[in-house]
Amino acid sequence: MSLLADPVTLAVLVAAVILVGMAKGGLAGVGALATPLAALVLPPATAAAVLLPILIVQDVISVWAFRHTWDGWIIGWMLPGAAVGVAAGWFYAERVNEAQLMMALGAITLAFGVYRLWVERGGRVVAASTSPGWVGTIFGGIMGLTSQIAHAGGPPFQMWVTPRKLPHLSFIGTSAILFAIVNWMKVPAYLALGAFPHEVIVAALLLMPLAIVATLLTVRWLKRIDGARFYVIIYGLMVLLGAKLLWDGIAG
């Protein structure tokens, strides 16, 4: 029986895919809500497996759209940590308490978003962060771990990269390329865990057109938006995302 046969399951997965499309279009972080949302109607491992092929297809679009605007220094420092985080998420797949991990991630994301909105309130100009690259490697590790477990690597990425005040298109391009690489790193683990039975692949293929449309529309919008407004939106989304992950962790 198809995973999409039930109308409620279909509606929830459509919403999750739209969120993923928006994230891949440039609203980094909001995609972290997709797996918890899909897990309302599917087992968490199945929800994550359905979304991974969709993420990889969307990566092609977002990387192509922002291929001229990315920061190699940030990717170079975060990627080694991300690789370690993905490996740790694979190794500890059956031992990690996902609810507790997401609750901690939610609390940190909420606090960070509120803090950034406060210090930059009223259009205040805040000096860009100059934290050393090794800090990015640590955040890359957290990003890889949360991405492997629940496709929730956006918030750790944002916490290190947003304070650096990149031009907003460079921020999006850097995110697109980094997560495209990380998503391919996750494939061997998912294959080894047997996460792609026939019904999962069929559901992912049926949802891909919607994902592509959501990504393209978000790319088109963000290429026209003012850079300062973009960061306000990102911080606001971090507050909402952090609150949602924290609440889910407490309620669970």
JSON list of C-alpha atoms in Angstrom, two decimals, residues 110-124 231-240:
[
{"chain": "A", "resi": 110, "resn": "LEU", "atom": "CA", "xyz": [15.36, 29.81, 20.33]},
{"chain": "A", "resi": 111, "resn": "ALA", "atom": "CA", "xyz": [17.83, 31.59, 22.61]},
{"chain": "A", "resi": 112, "resn": "PHE", "atom": "CA", "xyz": [20.14, 32.45, 19.72]},
{"chain": "A", "resi": 113, "resn": "GLY", "atom": "CA", "xyz": [17.31, 33.81, 17.54]},
{"chain": "A", "resi": 114, "resn": "VAL", "atom": "CA", "xyz": [15.95, 35.98, 20.35]},
{"chain": "A", "resi": 115, "resn": "TYR", "atom": "CA", "xyz": [19.44, 37.26, 21.15]},
{"chain": "A", "resi": 116, "resn": "ARG", "atom": "CA", "xyz": [20.19, 38.23, 17.53]},
{"chain": "A", "resi": 117, "resn": "LEU", "atom": "CA", "xyz": [16.84, 39.96, 17.11]},
{"chain": "A", "resi": 118, "resn": "TRP", "atom": "CA", "xyz": [17.51, 41.92, 20.32]},
{"chain": "A", "resi": 119, "resn": "VAL", "atom": "CA", "xyz": [21.05, 43.06, 19.51]},
{"chain": "A", "resi": 120, "resn": "GLU", "atom": "CA", "xyz": [20.03, 44.06, 15.96]},
{"chain": "A", "resi": 121, "resn": "ARG", "atom": "CA", "xyz": [16.70, 45.65, 16.91]},
{"chain": "A", "resi": 122, "resn": "GLY", "atom": "CA", "xyz": [15.74, 48.85, 15.17]},
{"chain": "A", "resi": 123, "resn": "GLY", "atom": "CA", "xyz": [18.27, 48.32, 12.40]},
{"chain": "A", "resi": 124, "resn": "ARG", "atom": "CA", "xyz": [21.28, 48.53, 14.72]},
{"chain": "A", "resi": 231, "resn": "TYR", "atom": "CA", "xyz": [18.50, 38.25, 8.17]},
{"chain": "A", "resi": 232, "resn": "VAL", "atom": "CA", "xyz": [15.53, 39.49, 10.21]},
{"chain": "A", "resi": 233, "resn": "ILE", "atom": "CA", "xyz": [13.43, 36.77, 8.57]},
{"chain": "A", "resi": 234, "resn": "ILE", "atom": "CA", "xyz": [16.07, 34.14, 9.33]},
{"chain": "A", "resi": 235, "resn": "TYR", "atom": "CA", "xyz": [16.29, 35.15, 13.00]},
{"chain": "A", "resi": 236, "resn": "GLY", "atom": "CA", "xyz": [12.50, 35.18, 13.28]},
{"chain": "A", "resi": 237, "resn": "LEU", "atom": "CA", "xyz": [12.32, 31.70, 11.77]},
{"chain": "A", "resi": 238, "resn": "MET", "atom": "CA", "xyz": [14.96, 30.53, 14.23]},
{"chain": "A", "resi": 239, "resn": "VAL", "atom": "CA", "xyz": [12.81, 31.71, 17.13]},
{"chain": "A", "resi": 240, "resn": "LEU", "atom": "CA", "xyz": [9.74, 29.90, 15.78]}
]
